Coordinates of C-alpha atoms and ligand atoms in Angstrom, one line a residue:
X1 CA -56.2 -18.0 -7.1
X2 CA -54.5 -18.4 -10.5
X3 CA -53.9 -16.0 -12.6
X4 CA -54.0 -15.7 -16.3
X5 CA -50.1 -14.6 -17.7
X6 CA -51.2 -12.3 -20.0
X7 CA -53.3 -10.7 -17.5
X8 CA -51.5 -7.6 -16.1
X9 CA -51.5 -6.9 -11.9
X10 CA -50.6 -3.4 -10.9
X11 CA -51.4 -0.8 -8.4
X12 CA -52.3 3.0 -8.1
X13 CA -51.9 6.2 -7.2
X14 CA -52.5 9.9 -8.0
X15 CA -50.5 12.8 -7.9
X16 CA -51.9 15.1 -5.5
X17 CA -52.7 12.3 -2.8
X18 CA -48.7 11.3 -2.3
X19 CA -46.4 13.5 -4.1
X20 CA -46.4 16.5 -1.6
X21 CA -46.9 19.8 -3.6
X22 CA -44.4 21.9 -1.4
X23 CA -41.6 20.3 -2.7
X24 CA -40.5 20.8 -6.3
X25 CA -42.4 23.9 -7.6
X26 CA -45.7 23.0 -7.6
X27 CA -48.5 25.7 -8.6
X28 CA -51.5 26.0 -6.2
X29 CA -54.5 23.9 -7.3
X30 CA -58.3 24.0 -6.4
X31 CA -57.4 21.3 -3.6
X32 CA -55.1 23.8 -1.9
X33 CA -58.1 27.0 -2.1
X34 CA -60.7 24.0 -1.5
X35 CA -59.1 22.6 1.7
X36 CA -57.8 26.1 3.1
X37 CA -61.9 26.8 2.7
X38 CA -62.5 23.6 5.3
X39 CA -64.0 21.6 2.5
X40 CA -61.4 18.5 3.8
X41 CA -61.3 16.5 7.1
X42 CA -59.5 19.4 9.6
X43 CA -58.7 21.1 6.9
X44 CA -56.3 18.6 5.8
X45 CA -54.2 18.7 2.7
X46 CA -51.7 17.5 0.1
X47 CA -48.6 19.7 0.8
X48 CA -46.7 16.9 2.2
X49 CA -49.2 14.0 1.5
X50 CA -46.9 10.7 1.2
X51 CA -43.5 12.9 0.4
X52 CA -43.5 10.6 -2.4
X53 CA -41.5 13.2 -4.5
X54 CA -38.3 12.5 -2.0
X55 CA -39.4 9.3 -1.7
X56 CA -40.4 7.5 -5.3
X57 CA -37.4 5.4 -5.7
X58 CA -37.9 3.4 -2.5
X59 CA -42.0 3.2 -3.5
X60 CA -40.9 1.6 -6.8
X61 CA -38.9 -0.5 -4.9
X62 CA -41.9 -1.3 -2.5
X63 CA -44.3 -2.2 -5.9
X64 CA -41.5 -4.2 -7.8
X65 CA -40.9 -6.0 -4.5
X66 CA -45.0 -6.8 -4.7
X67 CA -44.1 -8.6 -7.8
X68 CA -46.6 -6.1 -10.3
X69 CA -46.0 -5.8 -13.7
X70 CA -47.8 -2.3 -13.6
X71 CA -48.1 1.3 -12.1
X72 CA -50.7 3.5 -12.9
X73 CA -49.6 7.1 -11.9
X74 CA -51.1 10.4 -12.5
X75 CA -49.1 13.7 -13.4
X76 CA -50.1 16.8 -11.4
X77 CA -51.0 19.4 -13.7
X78 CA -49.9 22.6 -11.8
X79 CA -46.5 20.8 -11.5
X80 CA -45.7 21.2 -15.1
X81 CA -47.5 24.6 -15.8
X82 CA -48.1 26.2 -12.4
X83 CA -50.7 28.6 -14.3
X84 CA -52.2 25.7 -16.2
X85 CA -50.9 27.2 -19.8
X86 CA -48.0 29.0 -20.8
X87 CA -44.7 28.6 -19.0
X88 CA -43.3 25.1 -18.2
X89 CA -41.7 24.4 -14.7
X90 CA -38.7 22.2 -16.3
X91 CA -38.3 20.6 -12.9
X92 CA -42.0 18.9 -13.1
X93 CA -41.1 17.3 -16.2
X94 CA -37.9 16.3 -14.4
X95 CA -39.8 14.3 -12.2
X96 CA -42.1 12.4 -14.1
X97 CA -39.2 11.4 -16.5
X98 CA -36.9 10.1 -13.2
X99 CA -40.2 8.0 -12.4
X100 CA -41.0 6.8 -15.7
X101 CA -37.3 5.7 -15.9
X102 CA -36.7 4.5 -12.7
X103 CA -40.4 2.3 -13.0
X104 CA -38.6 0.8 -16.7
X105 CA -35.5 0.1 -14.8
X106 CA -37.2 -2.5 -12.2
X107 CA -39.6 -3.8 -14.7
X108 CA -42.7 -2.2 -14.5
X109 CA -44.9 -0.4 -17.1
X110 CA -45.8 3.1 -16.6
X111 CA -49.5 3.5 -16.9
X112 CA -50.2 7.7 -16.5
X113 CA -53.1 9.6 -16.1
X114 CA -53.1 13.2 -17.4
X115 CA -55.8 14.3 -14.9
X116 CA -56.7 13.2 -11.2
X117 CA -58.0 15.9 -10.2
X118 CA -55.5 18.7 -9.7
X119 CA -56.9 21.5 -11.7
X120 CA -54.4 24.4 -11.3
X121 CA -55.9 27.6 -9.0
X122 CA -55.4 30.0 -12.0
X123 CA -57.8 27.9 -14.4
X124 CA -60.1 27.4 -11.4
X125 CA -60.2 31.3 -11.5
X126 CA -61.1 31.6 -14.6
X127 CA -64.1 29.0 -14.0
X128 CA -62.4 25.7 -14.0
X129 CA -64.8 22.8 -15.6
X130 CA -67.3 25.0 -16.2
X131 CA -65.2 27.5 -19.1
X132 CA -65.1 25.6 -22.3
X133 CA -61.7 26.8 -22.6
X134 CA -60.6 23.9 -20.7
X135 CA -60.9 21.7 -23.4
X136 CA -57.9 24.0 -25.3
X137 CA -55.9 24.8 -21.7
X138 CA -56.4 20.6 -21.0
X139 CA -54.7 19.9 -24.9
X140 CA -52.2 22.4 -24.1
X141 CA -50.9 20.3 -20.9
X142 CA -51.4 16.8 -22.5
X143 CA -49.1 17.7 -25.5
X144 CA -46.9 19.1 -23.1
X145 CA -46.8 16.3 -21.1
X146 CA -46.8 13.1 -23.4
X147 CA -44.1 15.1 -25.5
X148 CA -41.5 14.7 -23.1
X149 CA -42.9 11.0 -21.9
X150 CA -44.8 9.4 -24.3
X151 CA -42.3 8.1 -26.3
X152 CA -41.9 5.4 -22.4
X153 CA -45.4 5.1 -21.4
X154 CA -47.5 1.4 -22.0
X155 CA -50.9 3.5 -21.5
X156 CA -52.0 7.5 -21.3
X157 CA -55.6 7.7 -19.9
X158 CA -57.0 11.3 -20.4
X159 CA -59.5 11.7 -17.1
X160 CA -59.8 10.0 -14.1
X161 CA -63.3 9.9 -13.2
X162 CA -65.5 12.7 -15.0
X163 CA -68.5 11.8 -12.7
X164 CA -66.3 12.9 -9.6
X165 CA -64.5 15.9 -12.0
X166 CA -68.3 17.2 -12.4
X167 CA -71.0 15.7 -10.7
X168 CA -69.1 15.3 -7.1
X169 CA -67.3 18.5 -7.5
X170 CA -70.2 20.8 -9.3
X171 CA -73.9 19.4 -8.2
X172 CA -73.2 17.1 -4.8
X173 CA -70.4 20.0 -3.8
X174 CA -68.3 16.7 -1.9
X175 CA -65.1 17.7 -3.9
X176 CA -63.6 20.7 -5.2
X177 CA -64.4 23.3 -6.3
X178 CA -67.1 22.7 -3.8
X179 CA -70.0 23.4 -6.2
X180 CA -74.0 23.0 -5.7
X181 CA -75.1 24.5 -8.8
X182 CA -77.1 22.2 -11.7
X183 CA -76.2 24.9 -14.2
X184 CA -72.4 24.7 -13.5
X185 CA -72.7 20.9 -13.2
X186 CA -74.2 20.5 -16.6
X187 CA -71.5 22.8 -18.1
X188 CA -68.8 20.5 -16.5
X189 CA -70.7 16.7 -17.9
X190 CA -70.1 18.1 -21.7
X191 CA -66.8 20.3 -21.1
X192 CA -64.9 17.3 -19.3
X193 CA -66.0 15.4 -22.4
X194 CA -65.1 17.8 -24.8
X195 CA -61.4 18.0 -23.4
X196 CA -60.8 14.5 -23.7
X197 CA -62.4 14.5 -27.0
X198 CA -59.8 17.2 -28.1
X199 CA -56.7 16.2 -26.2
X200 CA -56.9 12.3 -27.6
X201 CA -57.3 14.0 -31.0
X202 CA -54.4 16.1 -30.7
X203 CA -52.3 13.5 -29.0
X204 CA -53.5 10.9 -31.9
X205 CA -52.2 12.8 -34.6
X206 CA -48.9 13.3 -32.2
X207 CA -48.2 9.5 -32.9
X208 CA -48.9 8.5 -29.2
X209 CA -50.2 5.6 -28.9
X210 CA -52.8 3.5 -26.3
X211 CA -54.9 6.6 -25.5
X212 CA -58.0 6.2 -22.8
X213 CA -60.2 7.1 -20.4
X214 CA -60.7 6.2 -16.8
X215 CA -64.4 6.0 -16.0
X216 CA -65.7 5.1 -12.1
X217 CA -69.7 3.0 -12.3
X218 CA -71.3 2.2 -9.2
X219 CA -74.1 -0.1 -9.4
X220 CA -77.6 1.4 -8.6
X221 CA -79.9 -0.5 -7.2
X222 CA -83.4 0.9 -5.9
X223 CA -84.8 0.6 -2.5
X224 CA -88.1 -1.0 -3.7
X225 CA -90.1 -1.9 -6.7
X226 CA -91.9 0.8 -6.3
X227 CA -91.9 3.1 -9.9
X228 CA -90.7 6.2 -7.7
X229 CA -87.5 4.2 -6.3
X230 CA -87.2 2.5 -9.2
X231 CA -86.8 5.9 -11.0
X232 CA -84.4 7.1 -8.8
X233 CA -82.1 4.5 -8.8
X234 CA -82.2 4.5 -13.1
X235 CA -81.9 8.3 -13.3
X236 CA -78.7 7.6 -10.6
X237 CA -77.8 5.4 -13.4
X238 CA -78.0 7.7 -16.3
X239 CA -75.9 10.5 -14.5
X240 CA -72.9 8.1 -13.2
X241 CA -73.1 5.0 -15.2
X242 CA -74.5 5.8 -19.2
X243 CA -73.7 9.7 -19.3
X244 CA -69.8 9.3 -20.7
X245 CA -69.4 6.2 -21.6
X246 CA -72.7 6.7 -24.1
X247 CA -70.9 9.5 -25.0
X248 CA -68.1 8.2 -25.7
X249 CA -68.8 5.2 -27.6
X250 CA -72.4 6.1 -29.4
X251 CA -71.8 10.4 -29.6
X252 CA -75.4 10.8 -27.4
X253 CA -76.3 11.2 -24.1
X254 CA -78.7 9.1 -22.4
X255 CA -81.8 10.6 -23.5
X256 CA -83.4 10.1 -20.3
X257 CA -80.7 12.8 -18.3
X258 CA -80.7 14.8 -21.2
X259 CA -83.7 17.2 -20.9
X260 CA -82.4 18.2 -17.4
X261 CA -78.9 19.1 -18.3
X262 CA -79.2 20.3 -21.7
X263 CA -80.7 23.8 -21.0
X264 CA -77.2 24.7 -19.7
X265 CA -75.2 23.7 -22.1
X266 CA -72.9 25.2 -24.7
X267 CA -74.9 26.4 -27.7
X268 CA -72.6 24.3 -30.2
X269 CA -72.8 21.2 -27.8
X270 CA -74.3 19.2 -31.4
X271 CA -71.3 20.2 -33.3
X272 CA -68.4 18.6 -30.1
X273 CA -70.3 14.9 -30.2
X274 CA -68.3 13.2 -33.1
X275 CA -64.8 14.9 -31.5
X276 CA -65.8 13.2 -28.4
X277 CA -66.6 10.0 -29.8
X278 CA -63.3 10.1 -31.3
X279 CA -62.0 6.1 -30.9
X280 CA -60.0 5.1 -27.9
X281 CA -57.5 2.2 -27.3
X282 CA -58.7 0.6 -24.3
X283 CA -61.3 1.8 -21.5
X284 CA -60.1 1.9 -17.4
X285 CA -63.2 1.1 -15.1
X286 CA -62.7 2.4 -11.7
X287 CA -65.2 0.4 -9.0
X288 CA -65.5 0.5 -5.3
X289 CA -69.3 0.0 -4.2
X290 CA -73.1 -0.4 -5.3
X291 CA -75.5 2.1 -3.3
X292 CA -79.4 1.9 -3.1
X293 CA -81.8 4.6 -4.4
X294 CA -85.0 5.9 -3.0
X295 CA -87.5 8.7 -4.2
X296 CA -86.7 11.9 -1.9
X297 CA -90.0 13.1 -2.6
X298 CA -88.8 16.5 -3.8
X299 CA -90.6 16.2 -7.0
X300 CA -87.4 17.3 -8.9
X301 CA -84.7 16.3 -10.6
X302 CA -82.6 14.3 -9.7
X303 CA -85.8 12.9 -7.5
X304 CA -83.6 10.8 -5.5
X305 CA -81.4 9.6 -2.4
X306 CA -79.0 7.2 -1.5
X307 CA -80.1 4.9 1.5
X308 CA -78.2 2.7 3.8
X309 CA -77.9 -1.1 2.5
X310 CA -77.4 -4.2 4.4
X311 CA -74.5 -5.5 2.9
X312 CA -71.1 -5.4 4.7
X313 CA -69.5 -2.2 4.7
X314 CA -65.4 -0.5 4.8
X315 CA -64.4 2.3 7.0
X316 CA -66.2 4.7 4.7
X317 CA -69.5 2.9 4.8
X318 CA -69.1 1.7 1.2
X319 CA -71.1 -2.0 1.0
X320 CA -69.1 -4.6 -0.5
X321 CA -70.6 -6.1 -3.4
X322 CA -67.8 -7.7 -6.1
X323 CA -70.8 -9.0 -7.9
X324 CA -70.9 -5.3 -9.3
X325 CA -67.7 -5.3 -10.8
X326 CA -68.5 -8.4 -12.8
X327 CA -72.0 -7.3 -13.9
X328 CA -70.1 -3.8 -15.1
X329 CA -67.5 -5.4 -16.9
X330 CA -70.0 -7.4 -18.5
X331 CA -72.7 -4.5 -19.3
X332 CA -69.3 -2.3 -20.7
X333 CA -68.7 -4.9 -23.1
X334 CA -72.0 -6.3 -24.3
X335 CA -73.6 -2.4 -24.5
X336 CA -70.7 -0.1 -25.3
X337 CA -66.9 -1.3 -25.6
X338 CA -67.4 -4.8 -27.5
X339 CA -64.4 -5.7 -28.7
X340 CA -62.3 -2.6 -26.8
X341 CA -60.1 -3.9 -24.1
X342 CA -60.9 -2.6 -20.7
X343 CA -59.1 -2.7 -17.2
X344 CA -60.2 -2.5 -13.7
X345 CA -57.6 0.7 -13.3
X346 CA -58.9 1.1 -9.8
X347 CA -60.5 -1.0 -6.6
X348 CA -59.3 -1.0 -2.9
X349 CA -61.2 -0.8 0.4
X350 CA -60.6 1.8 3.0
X351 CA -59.9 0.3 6.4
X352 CA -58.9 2.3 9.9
X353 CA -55.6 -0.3 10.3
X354 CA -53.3 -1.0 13.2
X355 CA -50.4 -0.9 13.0
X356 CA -48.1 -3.1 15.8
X357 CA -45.0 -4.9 16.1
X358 CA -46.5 -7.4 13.8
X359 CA -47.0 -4.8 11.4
X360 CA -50.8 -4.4 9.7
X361 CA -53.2 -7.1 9.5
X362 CA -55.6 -6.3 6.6
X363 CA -57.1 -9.2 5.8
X364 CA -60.2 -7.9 5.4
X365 CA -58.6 -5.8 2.6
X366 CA -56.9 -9.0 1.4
X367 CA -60.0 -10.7 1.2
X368 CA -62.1 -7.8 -0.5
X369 CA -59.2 -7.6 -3.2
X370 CA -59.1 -11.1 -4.0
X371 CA -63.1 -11.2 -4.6
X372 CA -63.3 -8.4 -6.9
X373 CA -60.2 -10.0 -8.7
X374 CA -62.2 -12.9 -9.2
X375 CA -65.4 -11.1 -10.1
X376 CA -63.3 -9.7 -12.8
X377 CA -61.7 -13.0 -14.0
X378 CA -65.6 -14.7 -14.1
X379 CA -66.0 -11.5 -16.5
X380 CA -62.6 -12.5 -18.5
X381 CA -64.1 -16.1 -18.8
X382 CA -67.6 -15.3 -20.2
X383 CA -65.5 -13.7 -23.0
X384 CA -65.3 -9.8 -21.4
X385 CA -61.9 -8.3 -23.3
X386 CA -60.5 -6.9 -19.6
X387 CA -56.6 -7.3 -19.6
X388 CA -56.2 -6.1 -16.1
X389 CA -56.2 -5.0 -12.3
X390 CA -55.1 -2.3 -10.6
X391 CA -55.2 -2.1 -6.7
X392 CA -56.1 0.8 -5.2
X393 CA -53.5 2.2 -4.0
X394 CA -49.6 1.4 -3.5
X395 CA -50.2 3.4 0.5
X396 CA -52.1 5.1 2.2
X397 CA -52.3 8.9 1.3
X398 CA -54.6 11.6 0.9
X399 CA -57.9 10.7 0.4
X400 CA -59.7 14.0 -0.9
X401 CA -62.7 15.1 1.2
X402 CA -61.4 12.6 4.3
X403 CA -58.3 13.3 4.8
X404 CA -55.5 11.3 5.9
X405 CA -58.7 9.5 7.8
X406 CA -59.0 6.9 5.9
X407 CA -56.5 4.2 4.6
X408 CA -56.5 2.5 1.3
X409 CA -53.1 1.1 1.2
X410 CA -51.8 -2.1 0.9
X411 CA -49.0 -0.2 2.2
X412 CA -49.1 1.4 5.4
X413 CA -48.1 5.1 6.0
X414 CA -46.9 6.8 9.3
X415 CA -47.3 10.3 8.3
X416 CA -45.3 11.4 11.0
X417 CA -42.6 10.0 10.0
X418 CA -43.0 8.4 6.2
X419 CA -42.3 5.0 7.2
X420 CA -43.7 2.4 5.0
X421 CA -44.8 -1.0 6.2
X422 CA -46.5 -3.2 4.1
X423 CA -50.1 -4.8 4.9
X424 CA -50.6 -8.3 4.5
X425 CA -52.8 -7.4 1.7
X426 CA -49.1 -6.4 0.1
X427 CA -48.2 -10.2 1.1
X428 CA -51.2 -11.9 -0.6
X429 CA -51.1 -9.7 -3.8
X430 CA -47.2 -10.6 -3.8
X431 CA -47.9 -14.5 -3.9
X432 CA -50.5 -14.0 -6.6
X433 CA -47.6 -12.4 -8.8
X434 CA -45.4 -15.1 -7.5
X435 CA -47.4 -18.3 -8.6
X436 CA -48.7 -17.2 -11.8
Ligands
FCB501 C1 -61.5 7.0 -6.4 C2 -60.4 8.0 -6.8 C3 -59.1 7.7 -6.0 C4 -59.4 7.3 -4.6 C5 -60.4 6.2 -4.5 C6 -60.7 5.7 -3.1 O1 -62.7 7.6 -6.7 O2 -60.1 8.0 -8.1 O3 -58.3 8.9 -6.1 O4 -59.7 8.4 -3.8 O5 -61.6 6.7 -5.1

């Protein structure tokens, strides 16, 4: 596989999956209060997580050595204000300027996201997503942040994932805080829009530049051709795949969700649309799996339920289907983005690995990577702007609602004892750096 020069390779993380938020002085965050309430795999959590924060400089090392030109890190928000507003904790700025340094230092552009998910407990308490206060308390923290780094960073994306910041956390209840409430939900789909509509504003007429978004699509496909399935699966659609990124780019929402949401919205809703179609530099598309849509017979909304496919599957029972990322890339661009470059900021496969004296064989991951790198090259060819791949992730680490169960590294992680060994996925994605 050749790769274009200009094209960047880099890997991912986020914050509250490696860092470890006992040390430094890290506020609580609705991950902490979500996973004391059993909402995670044992209970499991991200207090020590990947003891990245003692450890970053030898997991730079471990990414320069894979030959990437990029990182794309997220900054915990209760690790620089451990109330969410108000006072700074100097030492969580500390951090993230040591990183951002010692990533410059071997050669590799810092890429941060403001937001993966680690809403500090004291907003939580005062209703999170839901409070359109966020969208000032969110600002607040991005000024905050990109005031001490953004003078050093190639790329500041606002959100990772508003479908999982709101859907996933407020309607499906699979995240924190846990939610199963439409009326919350549909607060949450405009708010989290609102507060990047705001913050890239504010950090616009701050001077800093290449401001995004990070938005995950999973393709939809129904279970029949019946009209029921069929309306399922396009309703799926509207919620995960049209809802921001219509938004962003045209000031609507699909008019097809609408009806359902908009009785719970803010009354001035009208008057946020052209703050949150405020222009962007460049769109991140984060994309793992497609999953297949029947009718559930309920009779309401959202009418329907995801099915089992027959396509290959990861340790997560995600089915493997590359051919999604290329027709996403290509639907972004024709439909919404034109001419706006985009990046695949995130795609991995979870895999139960083994390690031995050999190390990890991970081929499967190896393999998996390399197709959707090529689905998203066949995008690049047919004349899609996307400058970009990010691997999800640099090691294994916390994965949310599953714990340290499942493994998406391309570096492997005892968490007994933090050793790193890298995967043979970590060996293919070096020679692709090497022989471009
Ligand atoms: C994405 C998340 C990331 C990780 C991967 C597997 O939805 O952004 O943190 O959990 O899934």
């Amino acid at each position: 596989m050749k790769i274009p020069n200009d094209f960047v390779m880099g890997v991912a993380t986020a914050a509250y999956q490696i860092e470890g938020t006992s040390f430094g002085k890290c506020g609580p965050s609705h991950w902490d209060s979500f996973a004391a309430k059993g909402g995670t795999f044992q209970g499991q959590n991200g207090d020590i997580a990947c003891a990245h924060y003692e450890h970053w400089q030898s997991d730079l090392d471990l990414i320069q050595q894979g030959g990437f030109d990029a990182y794309r890190f997220s900054v915990a928000w209760p690790r620089i204000l451990a109330d969410g507003t108000g006072q700074v904790t100097p030492e969580g700025l500390d951090f993230y300027d040591r990183l951002v340094d010692g990533l410059l230092a071997r050669g590799i552009a810092p890429h941060a996201t403001l937001y993966h998910w680690d809403l500090p407990q004291a907003l939580a308490d005062h209703g999170g997503w839901e409070n359109p206060d966020i969208a000032k308390w969110f600002t607040e923290y991005a000024l905050t942040v990109t005031d001490r780094l953004g003078d050093r960073l190639e790329s500041i994306a606002t959100i990772n994932e508003p479908w999982c910041v709101t859907w996933l956390s407020h309607f499906l209840g699979h995240h924190a805080p846990g939610k199963t409430d439409l009326p919350a939900a549909s607060k949450t789909m405009h708010n989290v829009l609102y507060a990047h509509g705001l913050a890239t504003q504010a950090m616009r007429d701050a001077g800093h530049k290449n401001l995004g978004i990070v938005l995950n699509m999973e393709y939809a496909q129904p279970a029949s051709d019946k009209p029921a399935d069929v309306k399922a699966a396009q309703l799926y659609d509207g919620i995960y795949n049209r809802w921001f990124i219509e938004a962003i780019t045209k000031g609507r929402y699909p008019s097809d969700v609408l009806p359902y949401l908009e009785p719970h919205f803010p009354t001035s809703w009208q008057d946020q649309m052209p703050l949150i179609q405020t222009p962007i530099d460049w769109l991140g598309l984060n994309y793992y799996t497609r999953s297949i849509h029947a009718d559930d017979g309920t009779g309401q909304f959202p009418f329907g339920k995801s099915v089992a496919g027959p396509l290959n599957k990861t340790s997560m029972g995600w089915e493997i289907y590359p051919d999604g990322l290329e027709y996403f890339l290509n639907r972004l661009h024709k439909d919404y983005t034109g001419d706006l470059p985009l990046f695949v900021t995130e795609n991995g496969m979870a895999l139960h690995d083994q390690i031995s004296a050999n190390g990890v064989d991970d081929t499967t991951r190896a393999t998996y990577i390399q197709n959707h790198i090529q689905a998203t090259l066949n995008a690049r060819k047919n004349g899609v702007p996307v400058n970009g791949y990010f691997a999800w992730s640099v090691m294994d680490n916390f994965e949310w609602a599953f714990g340290y169960e499942e493994r998406f590294g391309i570096v492997h992680v005892d968490f007994e004892t933090q050793i790193r060994t890298p995967k043979s996925s970590h060996k293919m994605l070096q020679e692709i750096n090497k022989n471009r």
